[in-house]
GROMACS .gro file of C-alpha atoms in nm:
model
  474
    1MET     CA    1   4.707   3.471  -1.763
    2SER     CA    2   4.877   3.566  -2.091
    3ALA     CA    3   4.714   3.533  -2.430
    4ASN     CA    4   4.948   3.249  -2.524
    5GLY     CA    5   4.844   3.071  -2.206
    6VAL     CA    6   4.481   3.083  -2.319
    7VAL     CA    7   4.571   2.873  -2.624
    8PHE     CA    8   4.839   2.662  -2.458
    9ARG     CA    9   4.615   2.504  -2.195
   10PRO     CA   10   4.359   2.360  -2.440
   11LEU     CA   11   4.648   2.235  -2.654
   12VAL     CA   12   4.796   2.047  -2.358
   13LEU     CA   13   4.452   1.910  -2.274
   14LEU     CA   14   4.432   1.779  -2.631
   15ILE     CA   15   4.774   1.614  -2.590
   16ILE     CA   16   4.651   1.447  -2.271
   17LEU     CA   17   4.326   1.320  -2.423
   18VAL     CA   18   4.442   1.214  -2.770
   19PRO     CA   19   4.572   0.862  -2.680
   20TRP     CA   20   4.262   0.744  -2.495
   21PRO     CA   21   3.978   0.692  -2.745
   22LEU     CA   22   4.153   0.418  -2.948
   23ALA     CA   23   4.441   0.663  -3.006
   24SER     CA   24   4.191   0.885  -3.195
   25ASP     CA   25   4.256   0.662  -3.496
   26ARG     CA   26   3.908   0.664  -3.646
   27PRO     CA   27   3.748   0.903  -3.899
   28LEU     CA   28   3.554   1.079  -3.622
   29GLY     CA   29   3.875   1.118  -3.424
   30TRP     CA   30   4.057   1.264  -3.725
   31ALA     CA   31   3.776   1.513  -3.780
   32VAL     CA   32   3.757   1.621  -3.415
   33LEU     CA   33   4.133   1.664  -3.393
   34GLY     CA   34   4.140   1.866  -3.712
   35LEU     CA   35   3.856   2.088  -3.592
   36VAL     CA   36   4.002   2.150  -3.245
   37VAL     CA   37   4.351   2.225  -3.377
   38ALA     CA   38   4.207   2.454  -3.645
   39VAL     CA   39   4.014   2.648  -3.379
   40LEU     CA   40   4.324   2.680  -3.159
   41LEU     CA   41   4.534   2.796  -3.453
   42GLY     CA   42   4.262   3.041  -3.556
   43VAL     CA   43   4.235   3.187  -3.205
   44TRP     CA   44   4.613   3.222  -3.177
   45SER     CA   45   4.634   3.382  -3.523
   46LEU     CA   46   4.358   3.629  -3.440
   47LEU     CA   47   4.525   3.727  -3.114
   48ALA     CA   48   4.862   3.756  -3.288
   49ALA     CA   49   4.708   3.976  -3.560
   50VAL     CA   50   4.590   4.229  -3.303
   51GLY     CA   51   4.917   4.210  -3.112
   52THR     CA   52   4.803   3.990  -2.823
   53PRO     CA   53   5.015   3.779  -2.807
   54ARG     CA   54   5.311   3.894  -3.010
   55THR     CA   55   5.479   3.619  -3.207
   56GLY     CA   56   5.697   3.402  -2.985
   57LEU     CA   57   5.954   3.317  -3.250
   58ALA     CA   58   6.019   3.489  -3.581
   59MET     CA   59   5.998   3.285  -3.899
   60ARG     CA   60   6.354   3.349  -4.020
   61PRO     CA   61   6.517   3.081  -3.797
   62LEU     CA   62   6.250   2.835  -3.912
   63LEU     CA   63   6.272   2.893  -4.287
   64PHE     CA   64   6.427   2.554  -4.360
   65VAL     CA   65   6.155   2.389  -4.153
   66VAL     CA   66   5.850   2.584  -4.265
   67VAL     CA   67   5.915   2.644  -4.636
   68PRO     CA   68   5.990   2.281  -4.734
   69MET     CA   69   5.692   2.157  -4.532
   70LEU     CA   70   5.457   2.410  -4.693
   71ALA     CA   71   5.594   2.318  -5.035
   72ALA     CA   72   5.528   1.947  -4.974
   73LEU     CA   73   5.174   2.013  -4.845
   74ALA     CA   74   5.101   2.245  -5.138
   75TRP     CA   75   5.211   1.975  -5.382
   76ALA     CA   76   4.990   1.722  -5.201
   77ALA     CA   77   4.693   1.956  -5.248
   78ALA     CA   78   4.783   2.002  -5.615
   79GLN     CA   79   4.789   1.624  -5.665
   80LEU     CA   80   4.435   1.599  -5.532
   81SER     CA   81   4.283   1.909  -5.689
   82GLY     CA   82   4.250   1.796  -6.051
   83LEU     CA   83   4.364   2.145  -6.155
   84THR     CA   84   4.702   2.033  -6.285
   85SER     CA   85   4.780   1.960  -6.648
   86THR     CA   86   4.586   1.669  -6.795
   87ALA     CA   87   4.920   1.534  -6.916
   88TRP     CA   88   5.007   1.478  -6.549
   89ALA     CA   89   4.686   1.292  -6.467
   90SER     CA   90   4.710   0.933  -6.354
   91PRO     CA   91   4.673   0.686  -6.644
   92LEU     CA   92   4.398   0.520  -6.440
   93TRP     CA   93   4.168   0.817  -6.508
   94VAL     CA   94   4.228   0.782  -6.883
   95GLU     CA   95   4.144   0.411  -6.866
   96ALA     CA   96   3.835   0.483  -6.656
   97GLN     CA   97   3.715   0.740  -6.908
   98ALA     CA   98   3.758   0.492  -7.192
   99VAL     CA   99   3.560   0.225  -7.007
  100LEU     CA  100   3.286   0.448  -6.866
  101GLY     CA  101   3.252   0.658  -7.178
  102GLY     CA  102   3.217   0.987  -6.994
  103GLU     CA  103   3.410   1.255  -6.811
  104THR     CA  104   3.616   1.133  -6.517
  105GLY     CA  105   3.867   1.292  -6.287
  106ALA     CA  106   4.198   1.420  -6.415
  107ALA     CA  107   4.393   1.433  -6.091
  108ILE     CA  108   4.746   1.311  -6.035
  109SER     CA  109   4.615   1.117  -5.736
  110VAL     CA  110   4.453   0.780  -5.799
  111ASP     CA  111   4.229   0.826  -5.493
  112PRO     CA  112   4.158   1.193  -5.413
  113ASP     CA  113   3.901   1.107  -5.144
  114LEU     CA  114   4.161   0.923  -4.935
  115GLY     CA  115   4.408   1.196  -5.020
  116TRP     CA  116   4.201   1.479  -4.876
  117LEU     CA  117   4.164   1.287  -4.549
  118ALA     CA  118   4.540   1.230  -4.538
  119LEU     CA  119   4.605   1.598  -4.613
  120MET     CA  120   4.370   1.701  -4.332
  121ARG     CA  121   4.570   1.486  -4.090
  122SER     CA  122   4.904   1.615  -4.219
  123VAL     CA  123   4.797   1.978  -4.186
  124THR     CA  124   4.669   1.906  -3.834
  125TYR     CA  125   5.006   1.765  -3.728
  126ALA     CA  126   5.194   2.056  -3.888
  127ALA     CA  127   4.966   2.300  -3.704
  128VAL     CA  128   5.037   2.129  -3.370
  129PHE     CA  129   5.410   2.164  -3.439
  130PHE     CA  130   5.369   2.534  -3.522
  131LEU     CA  131   5.160   2.602  -3.211
  132ALA     CA  132   5.415   2.422  -2.993
  133VAL     CA  133   5.696   2.633  -3.139
  134GLN     CA  134   5.511   2.957  -3.069
  135LEU     CA  135   5.355   2.870  -2.734
  136CYS     CA  136   5.653   2.695  -2.574
  137ARG     CA  137   5.903   2.978  -2.601
  138ARG     CA  138   5.845   3.039  -2.231
  139GLY     CA  139   6.033   2.780  -2.030
  140HIS     CA  140   5.762   2.704  -1.777
  141ARG     CA  141   5.515   2.617  -2.053
  142ALA     CA  142   5.765   2.388  -2.222
  143GLU     CA  143   5.834   2.212  -1.892
  144ALA     CA  144   5.462   2.171  -1.827
  145GLY     CA  145   5.412   2.024  -2.173
  146VAL     CA  146   5.687   1.766  -2.126
  147ARG     CA  147   5.550   1.660  -1.790
  148ALA     CA  148   5.199   1.631  -1.935
  149VAL     CA  149   5.326   1.391  -2.202
  150ALA     CA  150   5.534   1.194  -1.951
  151LEU     CA  151   5.250   1.149  -1.703
  152THR     CA  152   4.988   1.074  -1.969
  153ALA     CA  153   5.208   0.807  -2.126
  154THR     CA  154   5.274   0.659  -1.781
  155ALA     CA  155   4.901   0.647  -1.712
  156ALA     CA  156   4.842   0.473  -2.047
  157ALA     CA  157   5.118   0.224  -1.963
  158LEU     CA  158   4.964   0.150  -1.623
  159TRP     CA  159   4.626   0.102  -1.787
  160GLY     CA  160   4.777  -0.137  -2.038
  161LEU     CA  161   4.961  -0.332  -1.770
  162GLY     CA  162   4.639  -0.365  -1.572
  163VAL     CA  163   4.450  -0.499  -1.875
  164TYR     CA  164   4.739  -0.732  -1.959
  165ALA     CA  165   4.750  -0.870  -1.605
  166THR     CA  166   4.375  -0.938  -1.601
  167GLY     CA  167   4.354  -1.138  -1.923
  168ASN     CA  168   4.439  -0.890  -2.199
  169SER     CA  169   4.094  -0.934  -2.352
  170THR     CA  170   3.974  -0.574  -2.397
  171VAL     CA  171   4.064  -0.243  -2.557
  172LEU     CA  172   3.888   0.011  -2.340
  173TRP     CA  173   3.532  -0.131  -2.324
  174TYR     CA  174   3.556  -0.331  -2.648
  175ASP     CA  175   3.651  -0.697  -2.677
  176LYS     CA  176   4.000  -0.716  -2.820
  177TRP     CA  177   3.998  -0.819  -3.188
  178ALA     CA  178   4.369  -0.789  -3.273
  179TYR     CA  179   4.707  -0.845  -3.106
  180GLN     CA  180   4.548  -1.060  -2.839
  181GLN     CA  181   4.885  -1.172  -2.700
  182ASP     CA  182   5.033  -0.822  -2.689
  183LEU     CA  183   4.990  -0.524  -2.461
  184THR     CA  184   4.824  -0.239  -2.650
  185GLY     CA  185   4.667  -0.024  -2.375
  186PRO     CA  186   4.405   0.213  -2.519
  187PHE     CA  187   4.552   0.161  -2.869
  188VAL     CA  188   4.463  -0.110  -3.120
  189ASN     CA  189   4.805  -0.150  -3.282
  190ARG     CA  190   5.094  -0.273  -3.067
  191ASN     CA  191   5.360  -0.096  -3.276
  192ALA     CA  192   5.188   0.240  -3.249
  193PHE     CA  193   5.145   0.196  -2.874
  194GLY     CA  194   5.511   0.099  -2.847
  195ALA     CA  195   5.610   0.420  -3.025
  196TYR     CA  196   5.385   0.625  -2.797
  197LEU     CA  197   5.534   0.464  -2.487
  198GLY     CA  198   5.878   0.540  -2.628
  199LEU     CA  199   5.790   0.908  -2.660
  200GLY     CA  200   5.673   0.911  -2.299
  201LEU     CA  201   5.987   0.731  -2.184
  202LEU     CA  202   6.210   0.989  -2.355
  203ALA     CA  203   6.007   1.269  -2.195
  204CYS     CA  204   6.065   1.115  -1.851
  205LEU     CA  205   6.434   1.071  -1.930
  206ALA     CA  206   6.466   1.436  -2.030
  207VAL     CA  207   6.309   1.558  -1.705
  208MET     CA  208   6.533   1.325  -1.505
  209LEU     CA  209   6.844   1.454  -1.684
  210ASP     CA  210   6.743   1.810  -1.603
  211ARG     CA  211   6.707   1.729  -1.233
  212LEU     CA  212   7.044   1.556  -1.227
  213SER     CA  213   7.219   1.836  -1.414
  214ALA     CA  214   7.178   2.065  -1.113
  215LEU     CA  215   7.356   1.826  -0.876
  216PRO     CA  216   7.704   1.935  -0.765
  217MET     CA  217   7.971   1.666  -0.772
  218ARG     CA  218   8.248   1.666  -0.514
  219ARG     CA  219   8.558   1.461  -0.553
  220GLY     CA  220   8.616   1.180  -0.310
  221ARG     CA  221   8.251   1.148  -0.213
  222ALA     CA  222   8.132   0.879  -0.450
  223ARG     CA  223   7.890   0.723  -0.201
  224GLU     CA  224   7.726   1.056  -0.124
  225ALA     CA  225   7.704   1.132  -0.496
  226ALA     CA  226   7.545   0.795  -0.570
  227GLU     CA  227   7.285   0.850  -0.298
  228ARG     CA  228   7.199   1.195  -0.429
  229VAL     CA  229   7.176   1.072  -0.787
  230LEU     CA  230   6.944   0.791  -0.682
  231LEU     CA  231   6.731   1.028  -0.474
  232GLU     CA  232   6.692   1.278  -0.756
  233ALA     CA  233   6.647   1.017  -1.028
  234LEU     CA  234   6.404   0.786  -0.847
  235PRO     CA  235   6.086   0.992  -0.904
  236TRP     CA  236   6.145   0.959  -1.279
  237LEU     CA  237   6.314   0.620  -1.285
  238LEU     CA  238   5.990   0.464  -1.160
  239PRO     CA  239   5.775   0.589  -1.451
  240ILE     CA  240   6.060   0.500  -1.688
  241ALA     CA  241   6.050   0.145  -1.550
  242VAL     CA  242   5.670   0.131  -1.595
  243LEU     CA  243   5.695   0.259  -1.952
  244ALA     CA  244   5.983   0.024  -2.037
  245THR     CA  245   5.795  -0.277  -1.899
  246ALA     CA  246   5.484  -0.192  -2.099
  247LEU     CA  247   5.698  -0.130  -2.409
  248LEU     CA  248   5.856  -0.474  -2.382
  249LEU     CA  249   5.515  -0.637  -2.342
  250THR     CA  250   5.391  -0.478  -2.663
  251HIS     CA  251   5.642  -0.715  -2.830
  252SER     CA  252   5.715  -0.443  -3.087
  253ARG     CA  253   6.071  -0.492  -3.209
  254GLY     CA  254   6.082  -0.162  -3.396
  255ALA     CA  255   5.959   0.045  -3.103
  256PHE     CA  256   6.194  -0.132  -2.861
  257LEU     CA  257   6.505  -0.082  -3.075
  258ALA     CA  258   6.419   0.276  -3.176
  259THR     CA  259   6.348   0.380  -2.817
  260SER     CA  260   6.664   0.212  -2.688
  261LEU     CA  261   6.883   0.380  -2.948
  262ALA     CA  262   6.720   0.721  -2.900
  263ALA     CA  263   6.761   0.699  -2.521
  264ALA     CA  264   7.126   0.595  -2.561
  265VAL     CA  265   7.193   0.888  -2.794
  266MET     CA  266   7.027   1.128  -2.549
  267LEU     CA  267   7.251   1.004  -2.267
  268VAL     CA  268   7.568   1.029  -2.477
  269VAL     CA  269   7.479   1.378  -2.603
  270ALA     CA  270   7.389   1.489  -2.250
  271MET     CA  271   7.734   1.391  -2.129
  272GLY     CA  272   7.912   1.531  -2.433
  273SER     CA  273   7.734   1.867  -2.418
  274GLY     CA  274   7.796   1.919  -2.047
  275LEU     CA  275   7.435   1.873  -1.941
  276LEU     CA  276   7.553   1.580  -1.726
  277GLY     CA  277   7.889   1.551  -1.559
  278ARG     CA  278   8.104   1.248  -1.631
  279TRP     CA  279   8.054   1.084  -1.291
  280ILE     CA  280   7.682   1.153  -1.269
  281GLY     CA  281   7.637   1.035  -1.626
  282GLY     CA  282   7.823   0.715  -1.549
  283LEU     CA  283   7.604   0.647  -1.247
  284VAL     CA  284   7.289   0.711  -1.450
  285ILE     CA  285   7.402   0.475  -1.725
  286LEU     CA  286   7.482   0.210  -1.463
  287LEU     CA  287   7.137   0.248  -1.304
  288ILE     CA  288   6.962   0.226  -1.641
  289PHE     CA  289   7.177  -0.066  -1.754
  290VAL     CA  290   7.099  -0.268  -1.441
  291GLY     CA  291   6.729  -0.182  -1.459
  292ALA     CA  292   6.707  -0.261  -1.829
  293GLY     CA  293   6.875  -0.596  -1.773
  294GLY     CA  294   6.623  -0.686  -1.506
  295LEU     CA  295   6.331  -0.586  -1.727
  296LEU     CA  296   6.463  -0.784  -2.023
  297VAL     CA  297   6.493  -1.095  -1.808
  298SER     CA  298   6.150  -1.058  -1.651
  299ALA     CA  299   5.938  -0.921  -1.938
  300GLY     CA  300   6.140  -0.922  -2.257
  301ASP     CA  301   6.151  -1.288  -2.359
  302VAL     CA  302   5.900  -1.263  -2.645
  303THR     CA  303   6.046  -0.939  -2.779
  304LEU     CA  304   6.401  -1.076  -2.769
  305THR     CA  305   6.289  -1.396  -2.940
  306ARG     CA  306   6.128  -1.195  -3.220
  307LEU     CA  307   6.447  -0.989  -3.255
  308ILE     CA  308   6.670  -1.295  -3.276
  309GLU     CA  309   6.458  -1.528  -3.486
  310GLN     CA  310   6.280  -1.293  -3.728
  311ALA     CA  311   6.438  -1.047  -3.968
  312GLU     CA  312   6.238  -0.745  -4.085
  313LEU     CA  313   6.273  -0.842  -4.453
  314GLU     CA  314   6.154  -1.197  -4.403
  315GLY     CA  315   5.806  -1.292  -4.517
  316ASP     CA  316   5.572  -1.022  -4.645
  317ARG     CA  317   5.772  -0.713  -4.559
  318GLY     CA  318   6.055  -0.774  -4.806
  319ASN     CA  319   5.810  -0.823  -5.092
  320LEU     CA  320   5.608  -0.525  -4.974
  321PHE     CA  321   5.917  -0.305  -4.996
  322ARG     CA  322   6.009  -0.450  -5.338
  323LEU     CA  323   5.668  -0.375  -5.485
  324THR     CA  324   5.661  -0.027  -5.331
  325LEU     CA  325   5.995   0.047  -5.498
  326ASN     CA  326   5.844  -0.068  -5.829
  327ALA     CA  327   5.558   0.178  -5.781
  328ILE     CA  328   5.802   0.458  -5.700
  329ALA     CA  329   5.997   0.384  -6.018
  330ALA     CA  330   5.675   0.410  -6.222
  331ALA     CA  331   5.594   0.764  -6.098
  332PRO     CA  332   5.914   0.904  -5.946
  333TRP     CA  333   5.846   1.276  -5.991
  334LEU     CA  334   5.470   1.323  -5.963
  335GLY     CA  335   5.386   1.041  -5.722
  336TRP     CA  336   5.060   0.850  -5.699
  337GLY     CA  337   4.885   1.099  -5.471
  338HIS     CA  338   4.914   1.187  -5.104
  339GLY     CA  339   4.746   0.917  -4.893
  340SER     CA  340   4.678   0.698  -5.197
  341PHE     CA  341   4.908   0.408  -5.113
  342ALA     CA  342   4.629   0.161  -5.036
  343SER     CA  343   4.463   0.213  -5.375
  344ALA     CA  344   4.776   0.250  -5.588
  345PHE     CA  345   4.949  -0.052  -5.436
  346LEU     CA  346   4.676  -0.282  -5.567
  347ILE     CA  347   4.811  -0.222  -5.919
  348TYR     CA  348   5.150  -0.368  -5.828
  349ARG     CA  349   5.060  -0.643  -5.587
  350ASP     CA  350   5.167  -0.986  -5.712
  351LEU     CA  351   5.192  -1.346  -5.593
  352GLY     CA  352   5.483  -1.252  -5.370
  353LEU     CA  353   5.213  -1.145  -5.122
  354PRO     CA  354   4.976  -1.445  -5.122
  355ARG     CA  355   4.810  -1.391  -4.785
  356PRO     CA  356   4.456  -1.245  -4.790
  357VAL     CA  357   4.568  -0.922  -4.625
  358PHE     CA  358   4.481  -0.568  -4.736
  359TYR     CA  359   4.793  -0.352  -4.726
  360ASP     CA  360   4.691   0.003  -4.645
  361PHE     CA  361   5.046   0.107  -4.544
  362ALA     CA  362   5.392   0.034  -4.685
  363HIS     CA  363   5.537  -0.048  -4.340
  364SER     CA  364   5.809   0.205  -4.422
  365MET     CA  365   5.707   0.568  -4.404
  366PRO     CA  366   5.997   0.698  -4.619
  367LEU     CA  367   5.906   0.454  -4.898
  368GLU     CA  368   5.537   0.535  -4.868
  369MET     CA  369   5.612   0.907  -4.875
  370LEU     CA  370   5.822   0.866  -5.190
  371MET     CA  371   5.548   0.664  -5.357
  372ASP     CA  372   5.265   0.900  -5.261
  373LEU     CA  373   5.426   1.242  -5.309
  374GLY     CA  374   5.702   1.168  -5.556
  375ILE     CA  375   6.072   1.215  -5.492
  376PRO     CA  376   6.091   1.600  -5.497
  377ALA     CA  377   5.801   1.663  -5.256
  378ALA     CA  378   5.901   1.375  -5.029
  379ALA     CA  379   6.253   1.519  -5.016
  380MET     CA  380   6.105   1.854  -4.911
  381MET     CA  381   5.915   1.693  -4.625
  382MET     CA  382   6.224   1.503  -4.512
  383LEU     CA  383   6.432   1.823  -4.535
  384SER     CA  384   6.183   1.997  -4.306
  385LEU     CA  385   6.216   1.727  -4.040
  386LEU     CA  386   6.594   1.714  -4.079
  387SER     CA  387   6.614   2.092  -4.035
  388ALA     CA  388   6.413   2.067  -3.713
  389GLY     CA  389   6.659   1.805  -3.590
  390VAL     CA  390   6.958   2.025  -3.676
  391ILE     CA  391   6.802   2.317  -3.486
  392CYS     CA  392   6.756   2.095  -3.180
  393ALA     CA  393   7.113   1.963  -3.203
  394ILE     CA  394   7.251   2.317  -3.219
  395GLY     CA  395   7.026   2.416  -2.930
  396VAL     CA  396   7.166   2.140  -2.709
  397VAL     CA  397   7.517   2.276  -2.763
  398ARG     CA  398   7.442   2.649  -2.743
  399ARG     CA  399   7.181   2.674  -2.470
  400GLN     CA  400   7.301   2.739  -2.117
  401ARG     CA  401   6.975   2.638  -1.952
  402ARG     CA  402   6.703   2.386  -2.029
  403GLN     CA  403   6.930   2.193  -2.264
  404HIS     CA  404   6.718   1.886  -2.195
  405LEU     CA  405   6.430   2.029  -2.402
  406PRO     CA  406   6.609   2.054  -2.739
  407LEU     CA  407   6.773   1.724  -2.645
  408LEU     CA  408   6.426   1.574  -2.611
  409GLY     CA  409   6.330   1.715  -2.951
  410LEU     CA  410   6.635   1.547  -3.101
  411GLY     CA  411   6.554   1.221  -2.923
  412VAL     CA  412   6.191   1.198  -3.036
  413LEU     CA  413   6.290   1.277  -3.395
  414LEU     CA  414   6.545   0.997  -3.386
  415LEU     CA  415   6.295   0.754  -3.233
  416ILE     CA  416   6.022   0.818  -3.490
  417SER     CA  417   6.268   0.825  -3.781
  418LEU     CA  418   6.421   0.490  -3.688
  419HIS     CA  419   6.086   0.325  -3.621
  420ALA     CA  420   5.928   0.473  -3.934
  421ALA     CA  421   6.196   0.311  -4.150
  422VAL     CA  422   6.035  -0.030  -4.086
  423ASP     CA  423   5.681   0.059  -3.980
  424PHE     CA  424   5.424   0.340  -3.979
  425PRO     CA  425   5.408   0.479  -3.621
  426ALA     CA  426   5.343   0.839  -3.722
  427GLN     CA  427   5.035   0.734  -3.921
  428ASN     CA  428   4.869   0.698  -3.581
  429PRO     CA  429   4.715   1.031  -3.470
  430ALA     CA  430   4.811   0.997  -3.103
  431VAL     CA  431   5.172   0.923  -3.191
  432ALA     CA  432   5.189   1.190  -3.462
  433ILE     CA  433   5.038   1.469  -3.252
  434THR     CA  434   5.251   1.387  -2.947
  435PHE     CA  435   5.561   1.371  -3.167
  436ALA     CA  436   5.479   1.703  -3.338
  437PHE     CA  437   5.421   1.868  -3.000
  438LEU     CA  438   5.748   1.746  -2.847
  439LEU     CA  439   5.950   1.828  -3.159
  440GLY     CA  440   5.799   2.177  -3.177
  441LEU     CA  441   5.865   2.226  -2.807
  442GLY     CA  442   6.228   2.121  -2.859
  443VAL     CA  443   6.270   2.361  -3.151
  444ALA     CA  444   6.117   2.646  -2.950
  445GLN     CA  445   6.362   2.590  -2.666
  446SER     CA  446   6.662   2.563  -2.900
  447PHE     CA  447   6.687   2.942  -2.914
  448SER     CA  448   6.792   3.169  -2.631
  449SER     CA  449   6.515   3.362  -2.462
  450GLN     CA  450   6.697   3.677  -2.572
  451ARG     CA  451   6.573   3.604  -2.925
  452GLN     CA  452   6.212   3.629  -2.817
  453LEU     CA  453   6.067   3.945  -2.961
  454GLU     CA  454   5.873   4.058  -2.655
  455GLU     CA  455   5.700   3.920  -2.349
  456ASP     CA  456   5.346   3.799  -2.407
  457ALA     CA  457   5.103   4.083  -2.369
  458PRO     CA  458   4.890   4.005  -2.060
  459ILE     CA  459   4.515   3.968  -2.082
  460SER     CA  460   4.479   4.043  -1.712
  461ALA     CA  461   4.694   4.232  -1.467
  462VAL     CA  462   4.813   3.905  -1.317
  463GLY     CA  463   5.091   3.734  -1.514
  464GLU     CA  464   5.158   3.364  -1.538
  465PRO     CA  465   5.375   3.217  -1.264
  466GLY     CA  466   5.712   3.069  -1.339
  467GLU     CA  467   5.840   3.326  -1.590
  468THR     CA  468   6.216   3.305  -1.608
  469PRO     CA  469   6.480   3.556  -1.716
  470PRO     CA  470   6.658   3.510  -2.048
  471ASP     CA  471   6.976   3.311  -2.082
  472PRO     CA  472   7.279   3.500  -1.953
  473PRO     CA  473   7.513   3.627  -2.227
  474ARG     CA  474   7.782   3.382  -2.322
   0.00000   0.00000   0.00000
């Protein structure tokens, strides 16, 4: 087993376990995830420092991903530290000092305690992305990671369907206290579970596309081709059907639309890049179209009704966005503090939101990011994600093998970006860690194996099975 394999296996185990205990979305879950990922990163860094393993991918190709992300995280830490100029401190600290008559904080952030928790989570997700980039340079590891996500998501979907069919009254061993008409599986929030199912569905789709890409197509043998396509696709069409059914029963409009659009883009790009031939691609689209139609008729009535009858900006959400924009305008450059939305938003809440609901999220991650970090730092974080997407898009075109892996990275980025525009899926640890892992995996496989510096140095005399030669020269 190689040194990278020693770190990779616990990381995959973490990816498998993270959705089950209420999606790890509790303070204890955040702390455990942060600790485990920190240990894995520390072990990998120690091994890399002594040359075992050697770095899987140099930093130069990742500059536009790593540098903007580090800049955004550094600014988040500066907001919370209280070490910045007192002229930058939130006016709330000045008012508090006047009322209390003593020394108070002088941080940019209005709620540093919440901010440090948010920063811990953000650093954890960034570390998972980095580990995935370094550990998934070898193709067999990347393939294993994708299958782990696909099968774990399918298992969560089956669990959710079982609970839904037997009364939908529990979340794990707890009585269900929210979303009692919606399928949520081991999650509490239906929208987060919908996003997680979408990630699993795209992982299954990517594996299916890879299997189909190896099929030869002979002219004049349409029936034989259709049979072979069905035979190769069926092992992954079944979990796709399970995931799609569960996704529809979450009744999450955002997750349904984002997953549908991301899957459609993956299919179009697969055909345009040569991963799928025209005839095979057409047959796959026909199969998916027929299956999707059947699922919509049988399980999609509530979701379709919500799509048709309710607009996203109706009711609270439109006013929530309006007030968030007001808060952004009040502190456009410095922000209100990373993770401080819940506290800062109370200043701007008005009678446009009359319901007795506590808004701890903006229901739009770009808006919340702009409010918390300020425009410059939020732009850096968005640039980092955009750069990762560009790398994956280039990888789909340039790679001669395993094109489905950068294609998956592109697909999951599109899914989360679309859904995050109207909700907060990546605030959920299970969704965020799975997304970071798949995106990092896609970035790692966007570069030819010839760019890898050296083979992992083995810990034992027996190497890992499944090592593959580099891409042939173009």
